[in-house]
Amino acid sequence: MGEPVDVEREGAPEERRRPRLVRALGCPLTAVLASVLAHSAPGAVESLYSQGLYPHIARLVAVPSGWLAGVAPDGPALLATRVSVGELLLAATVAGAILLLVRALRRGLVPLLSTALLLLGAAAWAFLGLWGLNYAREPVSARLGLDPGPPAEGQLFSMALRFGNELERGLDALGPDWADGVDFADEARRAWASAVQEEPSLGHATEPTVVAPLASPLLAAAGITGIFGPFSQEAHVVGGLVPLDRGFGACHEIAHLQGWAREDEANFLAYRVAVRHGSEALGVCGHAGALRHTLRALRKENRVLWSVAVDALDERILALFEGRRVHWEARRNERVSEAASRVNDAYLRTNAQADGIASYGRMVDLLAAEQRAQGASATVGTDGWNEREERNR
């Protein structure tokens, strides 16, 4: 009997190779179909996955990152930049994928395309199973009994005054050195632990790993304060940020870790957890984050009221915001930031966030809904402004 033909090495007839490509295409397509089906049944995703399977997956996946955080010289706190498990996984995955693609390329175009599709499908399925299905869960407004919707006329102005007053009170209580010696990673972990204990529907009991990754300079150049790693369950917060962003960023990324994938919800929960369950210093970060987004939304709606609201802010608040602006102006690269924004926008739209990167600012709708639920009137917050006006006369 003659030597068998190695069809992989010598090349198979086109009619034999085409089915292999079709089968490979099925891997990413079935992942897309699963995502579409999940978004059509948010109640089932909420009960079976987000509140059911996901917490167990998260605890299991977080074991390596928790171990590395425990043996790191600086411990689990966000004190210094170090390598994260997510970065190690990314490097290993990219290296492995390149080796497989190069090997496939040697066998021809069809094996290369088949391998690429299989890798893409495997990544999509891993993403969905480990965390991504949380994009299809019920909205946080349903869990908290809020009636979402855009702010009523004049409510943005009221909200800006309210958050400005709360931020001023926090600075009054803490003094000029309000952020000195504060470990915002640890503060965010404590705040989230308290929030989950009080309201179990907000997440699962765990010890989040918050790390400033080695890629911090690149992330800062892209204008990114942090990123959540679903394959390692790590909250990456860029090293060297101003205190306002360290506190709010840590609370935001832990919100993702708790299963809240949508950016507006993660922003809203970062504020809510920081001001309700955090220290006074973390509360300053929470109110500052809410104020920034509210002012941005108010500027789009009514520049006159926006100007009045900004004029009403305490000088210390304006100084904090100016310091933040200067900090980012020095670290952010315009081209890198623009490219990162486009990638992030496409990613968010792919995961059913129709507003793309604009969805971060949609937290204002949730802030307004919370204030409506609390019975906040359209004039709330004006007292502090009027008192300051009287002092300045």
Coordinates of C-alpha atoms in Angstrom, one line a residue:
M1 CA 0.0 0.0 0.0
G2 CA 1.4 3.4 -0.9
E3 CA 2.1 6.2 1.5
P4 CA -1.1 8.0 2.7
V5 CA -1.5 11.6 1.4
D6 CA -1.2 14.3 4.1
V7 CA -3.9 16.6 2.9
E8 CA -3.0 19.2 5.5
R9 CA 0.6 19.3 4.3
E10 CA 0.1 18.8 0.5
G11 CA -3.1 20.7 0.2
A12 CA -6.7 19.4 -0.1
P13 CA -9.0 19.8 -3.1
E14 CA -11.0 23.1 -2.8
E15 CA -14.3 21.2 -2.3
R16 CA -12.8 19.5 0.8
R17 CA -11.2 22.6 2.2
R18 CA -14.3 24.8 1.9
P19 CA -16.4 22.9 4.5
R20 CA -13.6 23.4 7.0
L21 CA -13.8 27.1 6.5
V22 CA -17.6 27.1 6.8
R23 CA -17.3 25.1 10.1
A24 CA -14.8 27.6 11.4
L25 CA -17.1 30.5 10.5
G26 CA -19.8 28.9 12.6
C27 CA -17.8 29.5 15.8
P28 CA -18.0 33.3 15.9
L29 CA -21.4 33.3 14.3
T30 CA -22.9 31.1 17.1
A31 CA -21.3 33.5 19.6
V32 CA -23.1 36.4 18.0
L33 CA -26.4 34.4 17.9
A34 CA -26.0 33.6 21.6
S35 CA -25.5 37.3 22.4
V36 CA -28.6 38.3 20.4
L37 CA -30.7 35.7 22.1
A38 CA -29.4 36.8 25.5
H39 CA -30.3 40.5 24.8
S40 CA -33.8 39.3 24.0
A41 CA -34.3 37.7 27.4
P42 CA -32.8 40.1 30.1
G43 CA -34.8 38.5 32.8
A44 CA -33.4 35.1 32.2
V45 CA -29.9 36.4 32.0
E46 CA -30.3 38.3 35.2
S47 CA -31.6 35.3 37.2
L48 CA -29.6 32.5 35.6
Y49 CA -26.3 34.3 34.9
S50 CA -25.8 37.7 36.5
Q51 CA -27.3 36.7 39.9
G52 CA -26.7 33.0 39.5
L53 CA -23.6 31.6 37.6
Y54 CA -21.5 34.7 37.2
P55 CA -20.6 35.3 40.9
H56 CA -19.1 31.8 41.1
I57 CA -17.2 32.2 37.8
A58 CA -15.9 35.6 39.0
R59 CA -14.5 34.1 42.2
L60 CA -12.8 31.3 40.4
V61 CA -11.3 33.5 37.7
A62 CA -10.1 35.9 40.4
V63 CA -7.9 33.4 42.2
P64 CA -4.7 34.0 40.3
S65 CA -5.0 37.8 40.5
G66 CA -5.8 37.6 44.2
W67 CA -2.7 35.5 44.8
L68 CA -0.5 37.8 42.8
A69 CA -1.9 40.8 44.7
G70 CA -1.1 39.1 48.0
V71 CA 2.5 38.4 47.1
A72 CA 3.3 41.7 45.5
P73 CA 5.7 43.9 47.4
D74 CA 3.2 46.6 47.8
G75 CA 0.4 44.2 48.8
P76 CA -3.2 44.4 47.4
A77 CA -3.4 48.2 47.7
L78 CA -3.1 50.6 44.8
L79 CA 0.3 52.0 45.8
A80 CA 2.6 51.3 42.9
T81 CA 2.5 50.2 39.3
R82 CA 3.1 46.5 38.7
V83 CA 2.3 43.8 36.2
S84 CA -1.2 42.4 36.4
V85 CA -2.5 38.9 35.6
G86 CA -4.6 40.4 32.8
E87 CA -1.4 41.8 31.2
L88 CA 0.3 38.4 31.5
L89 CA -2.7 36.7 30.0
L90 CA -2.9 39.2 27.1
A91 CA 0.8 38.8 26.3
A92 CA 0.5 35.0 26.3
T93 CA -2.7 35.0 24.3
V94 CA -1.3 37.3 21.6
A95 CA 2.0 35.3 21.4
G96 CA 0.0 32.0 21.1
A97 CA -2.3 33.4 18.5
I98 CA 0.5 34.7 16.4
L99 CA 2.3 31.3 16.5
L100 CA -0.9 29.5 15.4
L101 CA -1.6 32.0 12.6
V102 CA 2.0 31.8 11.3
R103 CA 1.8 28.0 11.3
A104 CA -1.6 28.1 9.5
L105 CA -0.3 30.5 6.9
R106 CA 2.4 28.0 5.9
R107 CA -0.4 25.6 4.9
G108 CA -2.3 28.2 2.8
L109 CA -4.9 30.9 2.9
V110 CA -7.9 28.7 3.8
P111 CA -6.1 27.2 6.9
L112 CA -5.1 30.8 7.9
L113 CA -8.7 32.1 7.6
S114 CA -10.1 29.0 9.4
T115 CA -7.6 29.4 12.3
A116 CA -8.4 33.1 12.6
L117 CA -12.1 32.5 12.7
L118 CA -11.7 29.7 15.3
L119 CA -9.6 32.0 17.5
L120 CA -12.1 34.9 17.1
G121 CA -14.9 32.6 18.0
A122 CA -13.1 31.1 21.0
A123 CA -12.4 34.6 22.3
A124 CA -16.0 35.7 21.8
W125 CA -17.3 32.6 23.7
A126 CA -14.9 33.1 26.5
F127 CA -15.8 36.7 26.8
L128 CA -19.5 36.0 26.9
G129 CA -19.2 33.1 29.4
L130 CA -16.8 34.8 31.8
W131 CA -18.4 38.3 31.9
G132 CA -19.9 39.6 28.6
L133 CA -23.4 38.3 29.1
N134 CA -23.8 40.9 31.8
Y135 CA -24.4 43.4 29.0
A136 CA -27.7 41.7 28.4
R137 CA -28.9 41.7 32.1
E138 CA -31.7 43.8 33.4
P139 CA -30.9 47.5 33.8
V140 CA -29.7 48.7 37.3
S141 CA -32.8 51.0 37.3
A142 CA -35.0 47.9 37.6
R143 CA -33.0 46.5 40.5
L144 CA -33.2 49.8 42.4
G145 CA -36.8 50.7 41.5
L146 CA -35.8 53.9 39.5
D147 CA -37.8 55.4 36.7
P148 CA -35.1 56.2 34.1
G149 CA -35.4 59.0 31.7
P150 CA -33.8 62.3 30.7
P151 CA -33.8 65.1 33.4
A152 CA -36.8 67.4 33.4
E153 CA -36.4 71.0 32.3
G154 CA -34.2 72.8 34.9
Q155 CA -33.4 69.6 36.8
L156 CA -29.8 69.6 35.5
F157 CA -29.2 73.0 36.9
S158 CA -30.6 71.9 40.3
M159 CA -28.5 68.8 40.2
A160 CA -25.3 70.8 39.4
L161 CA -26.0 73.1 42.4
R162 CA -26.7 70.1 44.7
F163 CA -23.6 68.2 43.7
G164 CA -21.5 71.4 44.0
N165 CA -22.9 72.1 47.5
E166 CA -22.2 68.5 48.6
L167 CA -18.7 68.6 47.2
E168 CA -18.1 71.9 49.1
R169 CA -19.3 70.4 52.3
G170 CA -16.9 67.5 51.9
L171 CA -13.9 69.8 51.3
D172 CA -14.9 71.9 54.3
A173 CA -14.9 68.8 56.5
L174 CA -11.6 67.4 55.3
G175 CA -9.6 70.5 54.7
P176 CA -7.0 71.3 52.0
D177 CA -5.1 68.0 52.4
W178 CA -8.3 66.0 51.9
A179 CA -6.5 63.3 49.8
D180 CA -3.2 62.9 51.7
G181 CA -2.5 59.4 52.8
V182 CA -5.8 58.0 51.4
D183 CA -5.5 54.6 49.7
F184 CA -8.4 55.0 47.3
A185 CA -8.2 51.3 46.1
D186 CA -8.7 50.1 49.6
E187 CA -11.4 52.7 50.2
A188 CA -13.3 51.6 47.1
R189 CA -13.1 48.0 48.1
R190 CA -14.5 48.7 51.6
A191 CA -17.3 50.9 50.1
W192 CA -18.3 48.2 47.7
A193 CA -18.2 45.5 50.4
S194 CA -20.6 47.6 52.5
A195 CA -22.9 48.3 49.6
V196 CA -23.2 44.6 48.6
Q197 CA -23.8 43.7 52.2
E198 CA -26.6 46.2 52.5
E199 CA -28.0 45.6 49.0
P200 CA -27.1 42.1 47.8
S201 CA -28.6 42.8 44.4
L202 CA -25.8 45.2 43.6
G203 CA -23.2 42.4 43.4
H204 CA -21.5 39.5 45.1
A205 CA -19.3 39.3 48.2
T206 CA -15.7 39.2 47.0
E207 CA -12.3 40.9 47.6
P208 CA -11.7 42.9 44.4
T209 CA -8.1 43.2 43.1
V210 CA -7.4 46.8 42.1
V211 CA -4.0 47.3 40.4
A212 CA -2.2 50.0 38.5
P213 CA -1.0 48.0 35.5
L214 CA 2.4 48.3 33.7
A215 CA 0.5 49.6 30.7
S216 CA -0.6 52.7 32.7
P217 CA 1.4 55.2 30.5
L218 CA -0.2 53.8 27.4
L219 CA -3.7 53.9 28.9
A220 CA -3.1 57.5 30.1
A221 CA -1.9 58.5 26.6
A222 CA -5.2 57.1 25.4
G223 CA -7.1 59.2 27.9
I224 CA -8.3 56.2 29.8
T225 CA -8.5 56.2 33.6
G226 CA -9.0 52.4 34.0
I227 CA -10.1 49.2 32.4
F228 CA -11.7 46.0 33.7
G229 CA -10.1 42.7 32.8
P230 CA -12.9 40.1 32.4
F231 CA -10.4 37.3 31.9
S232 CA -8.6 38.0 35.2
Q233 CA -11.3 39.8 37.2
E234 CA -9.0 42.7 37.9
A235 CA -9.9 46.4 38.2
H236 CA -7.1 48.2 36.4
V237 CA -6.8 51.8 37.5
V238 CA -4.1 53.9 35.8
G239 CA -1.2 54.8 38.1
G240 CA -0.4 58.4 38.9
L241 CA -3.9 59.8 38.5
V242 CA -5.1 62.8 40.4
P243 CA -7.1 61.8 43.6
L244 CA -10.5 62.6 42.0
D245 CA -9.9 60.0 39.3
R246 CA -8.2 57.4 41.6
G247 CA -11.3 57.2 43.8
F248 CA -14.0 57.4 41.1
G249 CA -12.0 55.2 38.8
A250 CA -11.6 52.4 41.4
C251 CA -15.3 52.5 42.2
H252 CA -16.2 52.4 38.5
E253 CA -14.0 49.4 37.6
I254 CA -15.2 47.5 40.7
A255 CA -18.7 48.1 39.5
H256 CA -17.8 46.2 36.3
L257 CA -16.3 43.4 38.4
Q258 CA -19.6 43.2 40.2
G259 CA -21.3 42.4 36.9
W260 CA -22.5 45.9 35.8
A261 CA -21.2 46.0 32.3
R262 CA -22.9 49.1 30.9
E263 CA -20.8 52.3 31.3
D264 CA -23.6 54.6 32.4
E265 CA -24.6 52.1 35.1
A266 CA -20.9 51.6 36.3
N267 CA -20.5 55.4 36.5
F268 CA -23.8 55.8 38.4
L269 CA -22.9 53.0 40.8
A270 CA -19.4 54.4 41.3
Y271 CA -21.1 57.7 42.5
R272 CA -23.7 55.9 44.6
V273 CA -21.4 53.6 46.4
A274 CA -18.8 56.3 46.9
V275 CA -21.2 58.8 48.6
R276 CA -23.3 56.3 50.5
H277 CA -20.8 53.8 51.7
G278 CA -17.4 55.3 51.3
S279 CA -15.2 57.6 53.4
E280 CA -15.5 61.3 53.3
A281 CA -12.5 61.4 50.9
L282 CA -14.2 58.9 48.6
G283 CA -17.4 60.8 48.8
V284 CA -15.6 63.9 47.4
C285 CA -14.5 61.8 44.4
G286 CA -18.1 60.6 43.9
H287 CA -19.7 64.0 44.1
A288 CA -17.0 65.4 41.8
G289 CA -17.6 62.8 39.2
A290 CA -21.4 63.4 39.3
L291 CA -20.8 67.1 39.1
R292 CA -18.5 66.9 36.1
H293 CA -21.0 64.8 34.1
T294 CA -23.9 66.9 35.1
L295 CA -22.2 70.1 34.1
R296 CA -21.3 68.6 30.8
A297 CA -24.9 67.7 30.1
L298 CA -26.1 71.1 31.3
R299 CA -23.7 72.8 28.9
K300 CA -25.2 71.0 26.0
E301 CA -28.7 71.9 27.0
N302 CA -28.4 75.5 28.2
R303 CA -25.1 77.3 28.2
V304 CA -26.5 80.2 30.2
L305 CA -27.5 78.0 33.1
W306 CA -24.3 76.2 32.8
S307 CA -22.3 79.4 33.1
V308 CA -24.4 80.4 36.2
A309 CA -23.8 76.9 37.8
V310 CA -20.1 77.2 37.2
D311 CA -19.9 80.7 38.6
A312 CA -21.6 79.4 41.7
L313 CA -18.9 76.8 42.4
D314 CA -16.5 77.2 45.2
E315 CA -13.0 78.2 44.2
R316 CA -11.5 75.0 45.6
I317 CA -13.7 72.9 43.3
L318 CA -12.7 75.0 40.3
A319 CA -9.1 74.5 41.3
L320 CA -9.5 70.7 41.6
F321 CA -11.1 70.6 38.1
E322 CA -8.4 72.8 36.7
G323 CA -5.7 70.5 38.2
R324 CA -7.4 67.5 36.7
R325 CA -7.5 69.2 33.3
V326 CA -3.8 70.2 33.4
H327 CA -2.9 66.6 34.5
W328 CA -4.6 65.0 31.5
E329 CA -3.4 67.6 29.1
A330 CA 0.2 66.6 30.0
R331 CA -0.4 62.8 29.8
R332 CA -2.9 62.4 27.0
N333 CA -1.8 62.0 23.4
E334 CA -4.4 63.4 20.9
R335 CA -3.8 60.8 18.2
V336 CA -3.7 57.8 20.6
S337 CA -6.7 59.1 22.5
E338 CA -8.7 59.5 19.3
A339 CA -7.8 56.0 18.1
A340 CA -8.7 54.5 21.5
S341 CA -12.1 56.4 21.5
R342 CA -13.0 54.9 18.1
V343 CA -12.1 51.4 19.2
N344 CA -14.0 51.8 22.5
D345 CA -17.0 53.3 20.7
A346 CA -17.1 50.4 18.3
Y347 CA -16.8 47.9 21.2
L348 CA -19.6 49.5 23.1
R349 CA -21.9 49.6 20.1
T350 CA -21.2 46.0 19.4
N351 CA -22.3 45.2 22.9
A352 CA -25.7 46.9 22.4
Q353 CA -24.8 50.3 23.9
A354 CA -26.2 52.4 21.0
D355 CA -24.7 55.7 22.3
G356 CA -21.2 54.3 22.2
I357 CA -18.7 56.3 24.3
A358 CA -21.4 58.9 24.9
S359 CA -23.0 56.2 27.2
Y360 CA -20.7 57.2 30.0
G361 CA -22.5 60.5 30.3
R362 CA -25.9 58.8 30.4
M363 CA -25.3 58.3 34.1
V364 CA -26.9 61.7 34.4
D365 CA -30.3 60.1 33.5
L366 CA -29.8 57.7 36.4
L367 CA -28.8 60.5 38.8
A368 CA -31.9 62.4 37.8
A369 CA -34.1 59.3 38.3
E370 CA -32.6 58.8 41.8
Q371 CA -33.3 62.4 42.7
R372 CA -36.9 62.1 41.4
A373 CA -37.3 59.0 43.5
Q374 CA -36.1 60.9 46.6
G375 CA -38.5 63.7 45.9
A376 CA -35.9 66.3 45.1
S377 CA -37.5 69.5 44.0
A378 CA -36.4 71.7 41.1
T379 CA -35.0 74.2 43.5
V380 CA -32.9 71.8 45.6
G381 CA -29.4 73.1 46.0
T382 CA -30.1 76.8 45.4
D383 CA -29.8 77.6 49.2
G384 CA -26.0 77.1 49.2
W385 CA -25.6 79.2 46.1
N386 CA -27.7 82.0 47.5
E387 CA -25.8 82.0 50.7
R388 CA -22.5 82.2 48.8
E389 CA -23.9 85.1 46.8
E390 CA -24.8 86.9 50.0
R391 CA -21.3 86.4 51.4
N392 CA -19.7 87.8 48.2
R393 CA -21.8 91.0 48.2

